[in-house]
Amino acid sequence: MKTGGPERVNMRVWWSFTVIFSMILSDMAGIVASSGSDVDPNGYIVYCPCMGRFGNQADQFLGSLAFAKAVNRTLILPPWVEYRRMHRNAVMEPFDSYFQVGPLQEYHRVTTMETFMQDLADTVWPPEKRKSFCYMARHGKDKGAECNAKDGNPFGPFWDWFNIDFRGSVLYEPLFYDTHRPKEMEEWRRRFPSSEYPVWAFVGPPAAFPVTSANAKLQRYVKWSETYAEQASAFIKKNIPEGPFVGIHLRNGPDFERACEHVTTSPNMFAAKQCVGERGQYGPTTHEMCFPSAKTITEQVKKEVLRIGASAVFIATDFKDLRDELSKALPEVKLVKQDEPASPMLDLSILGRADHFIGNCISTFTAFVKRERDVSSLPSSFWAFEKKVKEEL
């Protein structure tokens, strides 16, 4: 079971080079991002990442980044909205706590919301010019505010985090965020010029959900912060023996079990398209894909462990880790997971480095790992799903 050592060493060397190279790029490109003194005459985009937890927010971040580029405005990087124990309302975690700003500059102009609000907002976006953007009127407590941008959690806590109030609403129906329609992107610029609307402040992300296949490729610009890159390296060095390792994501909590009851009637639920395709052309969406049995999980893990000669399996889960079942099937393999309370972000960073990854087709948490591995040409598979390949005529 200890075969594959040289390959594992190469993987570690490859990851070290990747981290160092991305940090160099971050230092180079981040000079512009960190200065925060130059005003973009084309204007800015900011939005509340108010739909779901990290996986959903990361999906829509990529679409929002593509939209900002298509309309040629600087994207203000919002903090990640988190729901923590002992906190009644959502808590905001700065974007750059988890990811580097510099690499994103290779694709388009960005700045963190903290930098913008501290260095530019008073000049570019004074309180009297702060209007919220929404597709159509949104119900809320304030009958005079069409968007009701601050109504509810996390909407109110998000804008309050930066002491932002709005003096009006802007409805942009029927415009949408399809960046593959240049005329529509031009219409955005024509209707809402930067001279009158220096900041487009969207109630929600200006992006489709789930992320489109075209925008998913922007994952290549999302690089882990130095903190998380180093933590992942340290965890692997300390806890995972030499040799390849398999990383798995088990999404098996009660909430997901209930959601999976609807998967056959909602085949495109959450991130299902990453497996079945935009039109279900690669196979049907099944309950077993969404909520795989212990038998399915142990059989697939054992198959991959034997195939690559893995010395360990890293388990990321929100509920049951299935250690008993896996240890019986693989008595010579070390089973590894974080001590509680586990950091979901560290789980993601470690899963991205596995020699092989197995995840959940429906989960947006899995989707983040899959995108990161795809842009790095690393192999992945899914529980109870094999892509159907159409025969050529």
CSV table of C-alpha atoms in Angstrom, one decimal:
chain,number,residue,atom,x,y,z
A,1,MET,CA,0.0,0.0,0.0
A,2,LYS,CA,3.1,2.3,0.1
A,3,THR,CA,3.6,2.4,-3.6
A,4,GLY,CA,3.6,5.7,-5.5
A,5,GLY,CA,6.1,7.5,-3.3
A,6,PRO,CA,8.0,9.2,-6.1
A,7,GLU,CA,4.7,10.5,-7.5
A,8,ARG,CA,3.7,11.9,-4.1
A,9,VAL,CA,7.0,13.7,-3.8
A,10,ASN,CA,6.5,15.2,-7.2
A,11,MET,CA,3.1,16.4,-6.2
A,12,ARG,CA,4.5,18.1,-3.1
A,13,VAL,CA,7.2,19.8,-5.2
A,14,TRP,CA,4.6,20.9,-7.7
A,15,TRP,CA,2.4,22.4,-5.0
A,16,SER,CA,5.3,24.2,-3.5
A,17,PHE,CA,6.2,25.7,-6.8
A,18,THR,CA,2.6,26.7,-7.5
A,19,VAL,CA,2.3,28.5,-4.1
A,20,ILE,CA,5.5,30.4,-4.5
A,21,PHE,CA,4.7,31.4,-8.1
A,22,SER,CA,1.2,32.6,-7.2
A,23,MET,CA,2.6,34.6,-4.3
A,24,ILE,CA,5.1,36.3,-6.7
A,25,LEU,CA,2.3,37.2,-9.0
A,26,SER,CA,0.2,38.4,-6.1
A,27,ASP,CA,3.0,40.8,-5.0
A,28,MET,CA,3.4,42.1,-8.6
A,29,ALA,CA,-0.3,42.6,-9.4
A,30,GLY,CA,-1.3,43.5,-5.9
A,31,ILE,CA,0.7,46.8,-6.1
A,32,VAL,CA,-2.2,48.3,-8.0
A,33,ALA,CA,-4.8,46.6,-5.8
A,34,SER,CA,-3.3,47.7,-2.5
A,35,SER,CA,-2.8,51.3,-3.3
A,36,GLY,CA,-6.5,52.0,-3.5
A,37,SER,CA,-5.8,55.6,-4.6
A,38,ASP,CA,-6.6,55.6,-8.3
A,39,VAL,CA,-10.2,56.1,-9.2
A,40,ASP,CA,-11.6,54.0,-12.0
A,41,PRO,CA,-13.4,56.4,-14.3
A,42,ASN,CA,-15.5,53.5,-15.7
A,43,GLY,CA,-17.1,52.9,-12.3
A,44,TYR,CA,-17.4,50.1,-9.8
A,45,ILE,CA,-19.6,47.1,-9.0
A,46,VAL,CA,-20.4,45.8,-5.5
A,47,TYR,CA,-22.9,43.2,-4.4
A,48,CYS,CA,-24.1,41.3,-1.4
A,49,PRO,CA,-23.2,37.6,-1.6
A,50,CYS,CA,-26.4,36.9,0.1
A,51,MET,CA,-27.4,33.5,-1.4
A,52,GLY,CA,-26.3,30.5,0.6
A,53,ARG,CA,-23.0,29.5,2.2
A,54,PHE,CA,-19.5,29.5,0.8
A,55,GLY,CA,-20.0,27.1,-2.1
A,56,ASN,CA,-22.9,29.1,-3.5
A,57,GLN,CA,-21.1,32.4,-3.0
A,58,ALA,CA,-18.0,31.1,-4.7
A,59,ASP,CA,-20.1,30.0,-7.7
A,60,GLN,CA,-21.6,33.4,-8.1
A,61,PHE,CA,-18.4,35.2,-7.5
A,62,LEU,CA,-17.0,33.9,-10.7
A,63,GLY,CA,-20.0,35.0,-12.7
A,64,SER,CA,-19.8,38.5,-11.0
A,65,LEU,CA,-16.1,38.7,-12.0
A,66,ALA,CA,-17.0,37.9,-15.6
A,67,PHE,CA,-19.8,40.5,-15.6
A,68,ALA,CA,-17.5,43.2,-14.2
A,69,LYS,CA,-15.1,42.6,-17.0
A,70,ALA,CA,-17.8,42.5,-19.6
A,71,VAL,CA,-19.1,46.0,-18.6
A,72,ASN,CA,-15.5,47.2,-17.9
A,73,ARG,CA,-16.0,48.3,-14.2
A,74,THR,CA,-13.8,47.5,-11.3
A,75,LEU,CA,-15.2,44.7,-9.1
A,76,ILE,CA,-15.3,45.5,-5.4
A,77,LEU,CA,-14.5,42.1,-3.7
A,78,PRO,CA,-17.2,41.6,-1.0
A,79,PRO,CA,-16.4,39.8,2.2
A,80,TRP,CA,-17.6,36.2,2.5
A,81,VAL,CA,-20.9,36.0,4.4
A,82,GLU,CA,-20.6,33.4,7.1
A,83,TYR,CA,-23.1,32.0,9.6
A,84,ARG,CA,-21.3,31.1,12.8
A,85,ARG,CA,-22.5,29.5,16.0
A,86,MET,CA,-23.3,31.9,18.8
A,87,HIS,CA,-23.9,34.7,16.3
A,88,ARG,CA,-27.5,35.8,15.6
A,89,ASN,CA,-26.7,37.6,12.4
A,90,ALA,CA,-24.3,36.8,9.6
A,91,VAL,CA,-20.7,37.7,10.0
A,92,MET,CA,-18.4,39.1,7.3
A,93,GLU,CA,-15.0,37.6,6.6
A,94,PRO,CA,-12.7,39.8,4.3
A,95,PHE,CA,-12.2,38.3,0.9
A,96,ASP,CA,-8.4,38.3,1.2
A,97,SER,CA,-8.6,36.2,4.4
A,98,TYR,CA,-9.0,33.2,2.2
A,99,PHE,CA,-7.8,34.2,-1.3
A,100,GLN,CA,-5.2,36.4,-2.8
A,101,VAL,CA,-6.2,39.6,-4.6
A,102,GLY,CA,-3.2,39.9,-6.9
A,103,PRO,CA,-3.9,36.9,-9.2
A,104,LEU,CA,-7.4,38.2,-9.9
A,105,GLN,CA,-5.8,41.4,-11.3
A,106,GLU,CA,-4.4,39.3,-14.1
A,107,TYR,CA,-8.0,38.9,-15.4
A,108,HIS,CA,-9.6,42.2,-14.4
A,109,ARG,CA,-9.5,45.2,-12.1
A,110,VAL,CA,-10.5,44.4,-8.5
A,111,THR,CA,-10.2,45.9,-5.0
A,112,THR,CA,-11.4,44.7,-1.7
A,113,MET,CA,-14.5,46.2,-0.2
A,114,GLU,CA,-12.5,47.2,2.9
A,115,THR,CA,-10.0,49.2,0.7
A,116,PHE,CA,-12.7,50.8,-1.3
A,117,MET,CA,-14.8,51.9,1.7
A,118,GLN,CA,-11.7,53.3,3.5
A,119,ASP,CA,-9.9,55.0,0.6
A,120,LEU,CA,-12.4,55.8,-2.1
A,121,ALA,CA,-16.0,55.7,-1.0
A,122,ASP,CA,-16.3,59.2,0.4
A,123,THR,CA,-15.1,60.6,-2.9
A,124,VAL,CA,-16.4,58.2,-5.5
A,125,TRP,CA,-19.6,57.1,-3.7
A,126,PRO,CA,-20.8,59.7,-1.2
A,127,PRO,CA,-23.8,58.8,0.9
A,128,GLU,CA,-26.2,60.9,-1.2
A,129,LYS,CA,-25.3,58.9,-4.3
A,130,ARG,CA,-25.8,55.4,-2.8
A,131,LYS,CA,-28.6,53.6,-4.7
A,132,SER,CA,-29.2,49.9,-4.7
A,133,PHE,CA,-29.8,47.9,-7.9
A,134,CYS,CA,-32.3,45.1,-8.2
A,135,TYR,CA,-34.1,43.4,-11.2
A,136,MET,CA,-37.5,44.2,-9.9
A,137,ALA,CA,-39.2,45.5,-6.7
A,138,ARG,CA,-38.4,43.4,-3.6
A,139,HIS,CA,-40.8,43.1,-0.7
A,140,GLY,CA,-39.7,44.5,2.6
A,141,LYS,CA,-40.4,46.7,5.5
A,142,ASP,CA,-39.7,50.0,3.8
A,143,LYS,CA,-42.6,50.5,1.4
A,144,GLY,CA,-40.9,53.5,-0.1
A,145,ALA,CA,-37.7,51.6,-1.1
A,146,GLU,CA,-38.3,49.4,-4.1
A,147,CYS,CA,-35.2,47.2,-3.7
A,148,ASN,CA,-35.4,47.0,0.1
A,149,ALA,CA,-31.7,46.1,-0.1
A,150,LYS,CA,-31.2,45.9,3.7
A,151,ASP,CA,-34.3,43.9,4.6
A,152,GLY,CA,-33.5,40.5,6.2
A,153,ASN,CA,-30.4,38.6,7.2
A,154,PRO,CA,-27.8,38.6,5.7
A,155,PHE,CA,-28.8,41.7,3.6
A,156,GLY,CA,-29.0,44.1,6.5
A,157,PRO,CA,-25.9,42.9,8.4
A,158,PHE,CA,-23.9,42.9,5.2
A,159,TRP,CA,-24.4,46.6,4.3
A,160,ASP,CA,-24.4,47.6,8.0
A,161,TRP,CA,-20.9,46.0,8.3
A,162,PHE,CA,-19.7,49.0,6.2
A,163,ASN,CA,-22.2,51.5,7.5
A,164,ILE,CA,-23.9,51.8,4.1
A,165,ASP,CA,-27.4,53.2,3.7
A,166,PHE,CA,-29.2,53.7,0.4
A,167,ARG,CA,-31.0,56.8,-0.8
A,168,GLY,CA,-33.0,55.2,-3.5
A,169,SER,CA,-33.4,52.1,-5.8
A,170,VAL,CA,-32.6,51.4,-9.4
A,171,LEU,CA,-34.6,48.7,-11.3
A,172,TYR,CA,-32.8,47.2,-14.2
A,173,GLU,CA,-35.4,44.9,-15.7
A,174,PRO,CA,-35.2,43.4,-18.4
A,175,LEU,CA,-31.3,43.5,-18.4
A,176,PHE,CA,-29.5,40.4,-17.3
A,177,TYR,CA,-25.9,39.2,-16.8
A,178,ASP,CA,-25.3,37.1,-19.9
A,179,THR,CA,-21.7,38.2,-20.7
A,180,HIS,CA,-21.9,36.5,-24.1
A,181,ARG,CA,-24.3,39.2,-25.3
A,182,PRO,CA,-22.1,42.2,-26.1
A,183,LYS,CA,-25.2,44.4,-27.0
A,184,GLU,CA,-26.7,43.8,-23.6
A,185,MET,CA,-23.4,44.6,-21.9
A,186,GLU,CA,-23.4,47.8,-23.9
A,187,GLU,CA,-26.9,48.6,-22.9
A,188,TRP,CA,-25.9,48.3,-19.2
A,189,ARG,CA,-23.2,51.0,-19.8
A,190,ARG,CA,-25.6,53.2,-21.8
A,191,ARG,CA,-28.4,53.1,-19.2
A,192,PHE,CA,-26.3,53.4,-16.1
A,193,PRO,CA,-23.2,55.5,-17.0
A,194,SER,CA,-20.5,56.0,-14.4
A,195,SER,CA,-21.0,59.8,-14.4
A,196,GLU,CA,-24.5,59.3,-12.9
A,197,TYR,CA,-24.0,55.8,-11.3
A,198,PRO,CA,-20.4,55.6,-10.1
A,199,VAL,CA,-21.2,52.3,-8.2
A,200,TRP,CA,-23.7,49.7,-9.2
A,201,ALA,CA,-24.6,48.2,-5.8
A,202,PHE,CA,-26.5,45.0,-6.4
A,203,VAL,CA,-28.9,43.5,-3.8
A,204,GLY,CA,-27.6,40.1,-4.8
A,205,PRO,CA,-24.8,38.7,-7.1
A,206,PRO,CA,-24.9,39.9,-10.7
A,207,ALA,CA,-24.4,36.3,-11.9
A,208,ALA,CA,-26.3,33.1,-12.8
A,209,PHE,CA,-26.4,30.2,-10.4
A,210,PRO,CA,-24.9,27.7,-10.7
A,211,VAL,CA,-21.9,29.1,-12.5
A,212,THR,CA,-21.8,28.6,-16.2
A,213,SER,CA,-19.2,26.3,-17.7
A,214,ALA,CA,-17.5,29.3,-19.4
A,215,ASN,CA,-17.2,31.3,-16.2
A,216,ALA,CA,-16.1,28.2,-14.2
A,217,LYS,CA,-12.7,28.5,-16.0
A,218,LEU,CA,-12.1,31.7,-14.1
A,219,GLN,CA,-11.2,29.5,-11.1
A,220,ARG,CA,-7.7,29.7,-12.3
A,221,TYR,CA,-7.4,33.2,-10.9
A,222,VAL,CA,-8.6,32.2,-7.4
A,223,LYS,CA,-5.5,31.4,-5.4
A,224,TRP,CA,-5.4,30.5,-1.7
A,225,SER,CA,-4.0,33.1,0.7
A,226,GLU,CA,-0.5,32.5,2.1
A,227,THR,CA,-2.1,31.6,5.4
A,228,TYR,CA,-4.3,28.8,4.0
A,229,ALA,CA,-1.7,27.5,1.6
A,230,GLU,CA,0.8,27.2,4.5
A,231,GLN,CA,-1.8,25.6,6.8
A,232,ALA,CA,-2.7,23.0,4.2
A,233,SER,CA,1.0,22.1,3.6
A,234,ALA,CA,1.6,21.8,7.4
A,235,PHE,CA,-1.5,19.6,7.9
A,236,ILE,CA,-0.5,17.3,5.1
A,237,LYS,CA,3.1,17.1,6.3
A,238,LYS,CA,2.0,16.3,9.9
A,239,ASN,CA,-0.9,14.0,9.3
A,240,ILE,CA,-0.6,12.2,6.0
A,241,PRO,CA,2.2,9.7,5.4
A,242,GLU,CA,4.4,9.7,2.3
A,243,GLY,CA,2.7,8.3,-0.8
A,244,PRO,CA,-0.4,9.4,-2.7
A,245,PHE,CA,-3.6,10.1,-0.8
A,246,VAL,CA,-7.3,10.2,-1.8
A,247,GLY,CA,-9.5,13.1,-0.6
A,248,ILE,CA,-13.2,12.7,-0.2
A,249,HIS,CA,-16.1,15.0,0.5
A,250,LEU,CA,-19.1,13.5,2.3
A,251,ARG,CA,-22.2,15.7,2.2
A,252,ASN,CA,-24.4,13.7,4.4
A,253,GLY,CA,-26.0,15.9,7.0
A,254,PRO,CA,-29.8,15.8,7.7
A,255,ASP,CA,-30.4,19.0,5.7
A,256,PHE,CA,-28.8,17.6,2.6
A,257,GLU,CA,-30.7,14.3,3.1
A,258,ARG,CA,-33.9,16.2,3.0
A,259,ALA,CA,-32.9,18.2,0.0
A,260,CYS,CA,-31.9,15.0,-1.9
A,261,GLU,CA,-35.5,13.8,-1.6
A,262,HIS,CA,-36.3,16.3,-4.4
A,263,VAL,CA,-33.4,15.6,-6.7
A,264,THR,CA,-35.3,13.4,-9.3
A,265,THR,CA,-37.9,16.2,-9.8
A,266,SER,CA,-35.3,18.9,-9.7
A,267,PRO,CA,-32.4,17.3,-11.7
A,268,ASN,CA,-30.4,20.5,-12.0
A,269,MET,CA,-30.5,21.2,-8.2
A,270,PHE,CA,-27.5,23.1,-6.8
A,271,ALA,CA,-24.3,22.0,-8.7
A,272,ALA,CA,-25.7,18.9,-10.4
A,273,LYS,CA,-24.9,20.4,-13.9
A,274,GLN,CA,-21.2,19.8,-13.1
A,275,CYS,CA,-21.9,16.1,-13.6
A,276,VAL,CA,-25.0,15.7,-15.8
A,277,GLY,CA,-24.4,18.7,-18.1
A,278,GLU,CA,-26.5,21.7,-19.0
A,279,ARG,CA,-29.2,19.6,-20.5
A,280,GLY,CA,-28.7,16.3,-18.7
A,281,GLN,CA,-26.7,15.0,-21.7
A,282,TYR,CA,-24.2,13.1,-19.6
A,283,GLY,CA,-26.6,11.1,-17.6
A,284,PRO,CA,-29.6,11.3,-15.2
A,285,THR,CA,-29.5,12.9,-11.7
A,286,THR,CA,-30.2,10.2,-9.1
A,287,HIS,CA,-30.8,10.0,-5.4
A,288,GLU,CA,-27.7,7.9,-5.0
A,289,MET,CA,-25.5,10.6,-6.5
A,290,CYS,CA,-27.0,13.1,-4.1
A,291,PHE,CA,-27.0,10.9,-1.0
A,292,PRO,CA,-24.7,7.9,-1.6
A,293,SER,CA,-25.0,4.8,0.6
A,294,ALA,CA,-22.1,3.7,2.8
A,295,LYS,CA,-21.6,0.7,0.5
A,296,THR,CA,-21.2,3.0,-2.5
A,297,ILE,CA,-18.7,5.2,-0.7
A,298,THR,CA,-16.6,2.4,0.7
A,299,GLU,CA,-16.5,0.6,-2.7
A,300,GLN,CA,-15.4,3.7,-4.6
A,301,VAL,CA,-12.8,4.8,-2.1
A,302,LYS,CA,-11.3,1.3,-2.0
A,303,LYS,CA,-11.2,1.2,-5.8
A,304,GLU,CA,-9.3,4.5,-6.0
A,305,VAL,CA,-7.0,3.6,-3.1
A,306,LEU,CA,-5.9,0.4,-4.8
A,307,ARG,CA,-5.6,2.0,-8.2
A,308,ILE,CA,-3.1,4.7,-7.1
A,309,GLY,CA,-1.6,2.9,-4.2
A,310,ALA,CA,-2.8,5.5,-1.7
A,311,SER,CA,-1.4,5.5,1.9
A,312,ALA,CA,-4.2,7.6,3.3
A,313,VAL,CA,-7.7,9.0,2.8
A,314,PHE,CA,-8.5,12.5,3.9
A,315,ILE,CA,-12.1,12.9,4.9
A,316,ALA,CA,-14.0,16.2,4.7
A,317,THR,CA,-17.6,16.0,6.0
A,318,ASP,CA,-20.3,18.0,7.7
A,319,PHE,CA,-21.7,15.0,9.5
A,320,LYS,CA,-20.8,11.3,9.5
A,321,ASP,CA,-17.2,10.4,8.5
A,322,LEU,CA,-17.9,6.7,8.0
A,323,ARG,CA,-14.5,5.8,9.6
A,324,ASP,CA,-15.8,2.4,10.8
A,325,GLU,CA,-17.0,1.3,7.4
A,326,LEU,CA,-13.8,2.6,5.7
A,327,SER,CA,-11.4,1.1,8.2
A,328,LYS,CA,-13.0,-2.3,7.7
A,329,ALA,CA,-12.6,-2.0,3.9
A,330,LEU,CA,-9.1,-0.5,4.1
A,331,PRO,CA,-7.4,-1.7,7.3
A,332,GLU,CA,-3.9,-0.7,6.2
A,333,VAL,CA,-4.8,2.8,5.1
A,334,LYS,CA,-4.6,5.8,7.4
A,335,LEU,CA,-7.9,7.7,7.7
A,336,VAL,CA,-7.4,11.4,8.3
A,337,LYS,CA,-9.7,14.3,9.1
A,338,GLN,CA,-9.4,17.6,11.0
A,339,ASP,CA,-10.1,17.8,14.7
A,340,GLU,CA,-13.3,19.5,15.7
A,341,PRO,CA,-14.2,22.3,15.2
A,342,ALA,CA,-12.9,21.7,11.6
A,343,SER,CA,-12.2,24.6,9.2
A,344,PRO,CA,-14.2,24.2,6.0
A,345,MET,CA,-11.8,26.4,4.2
A,346,LEU,CA,-8.8,24.2,5.3
A,347,ASP,CA,-10.8,21.2,4.1
A,348,LEU,CA,-11.1,22.8,0.7
A,349,SER,CA,-7.5,23.6,0.5
A,350,ILE,CA,-6.4,20.1,1.4
A,351,LEU,CA,-8.9,18.4,-1.0
A,352,GLY,CA,-7.5,20.5,-3.8
A,353,ARG,CA,-4.1,18.8,-3.3
A,354,ALA,CA,-5.2,15.2,-3.1
A,355,ASP,CA,-3.8,12.8,-5.7
A,356,HIS,CA,-7.4,11.8,-6.4
A,357,PHE,CA,-10.6,13.5,-5.2
A,358,ILE,CA,-14.1,12.0,-4.9
A,359,GLY,CA,-17.0,14.4,-4.3
A,360,ASN,CA,-20.7,15.0,-4.4
A,361,CYS,CA,-22.3,15.9,-7.8
A,362,ILE,CA,-24.9,18.1,-6.2
A,363,SER,CA,-22.8,20.0,-3.7
A,364,THR,CA,-21.4,23.4,-4.5
A,365,PHE,CA,-18.7,22.8,-1.9
A,366,THR,CA,-17.5,19.8,-4.0
A,367,ALA,CA,-17.9,22.0,-7.1
A,368,PHE,CA,-15.3,24.5,-5.8
A,369,VAL,CA,-12.8,21.6,-5.3
A,370,LYS,CA,-13.5,20.2,-8.7
A,371,ARG,CA,-13.0,23.6,-10.5
A,372,GLU,CA,-9.7,24.1,-8.7
A,373,ARG,CA,-8.5,20.7,-9.6
A,374,ASP,CA,-9.7,21.0,-13.2
A,375,VAL,CA,-7.6,24.2,-13.8
A,376,SER,CA,-4.6,22.3,-12.3
A,377,SER,CA,-5.3,19.2,-14.4
A,378,LEU,CA,-5.8,17.0,-11.3
A,379,PRO,CA,-8.1,14.0,-11.4
A,380,SER,CA,-11.5,13.9,-9.7
A,381,SER,CA,-14.6,11.7,-9.7
A,382,PHE,CA,-18.1,11.7,-8.1
A,383,TRP,CA,-20.1,9.3,-6.0
A,384,ALA,CA,-22.3,7.0,-8.0
A,385,PHE,CA,-21.8,8.8,-11.3
A,386,GLU,CA,-20.0,8.0,-14.5
A,387,LYS,CA,-20.2,10.4,-17.3
A,388,LYS,CA,-22.1,9.0,-20.2
A,389,VAL,CA,-20.2,9.4,-23.4
A,390,LYS,CA,-22.2,9.7,-26.6
A,391,GLU,CA,-21.1,7.3,-29.3
A,392,GLU,CA,-19.8,8.9,-32.5
A,393,LEU,CA,-21.6,8.0,-35.7
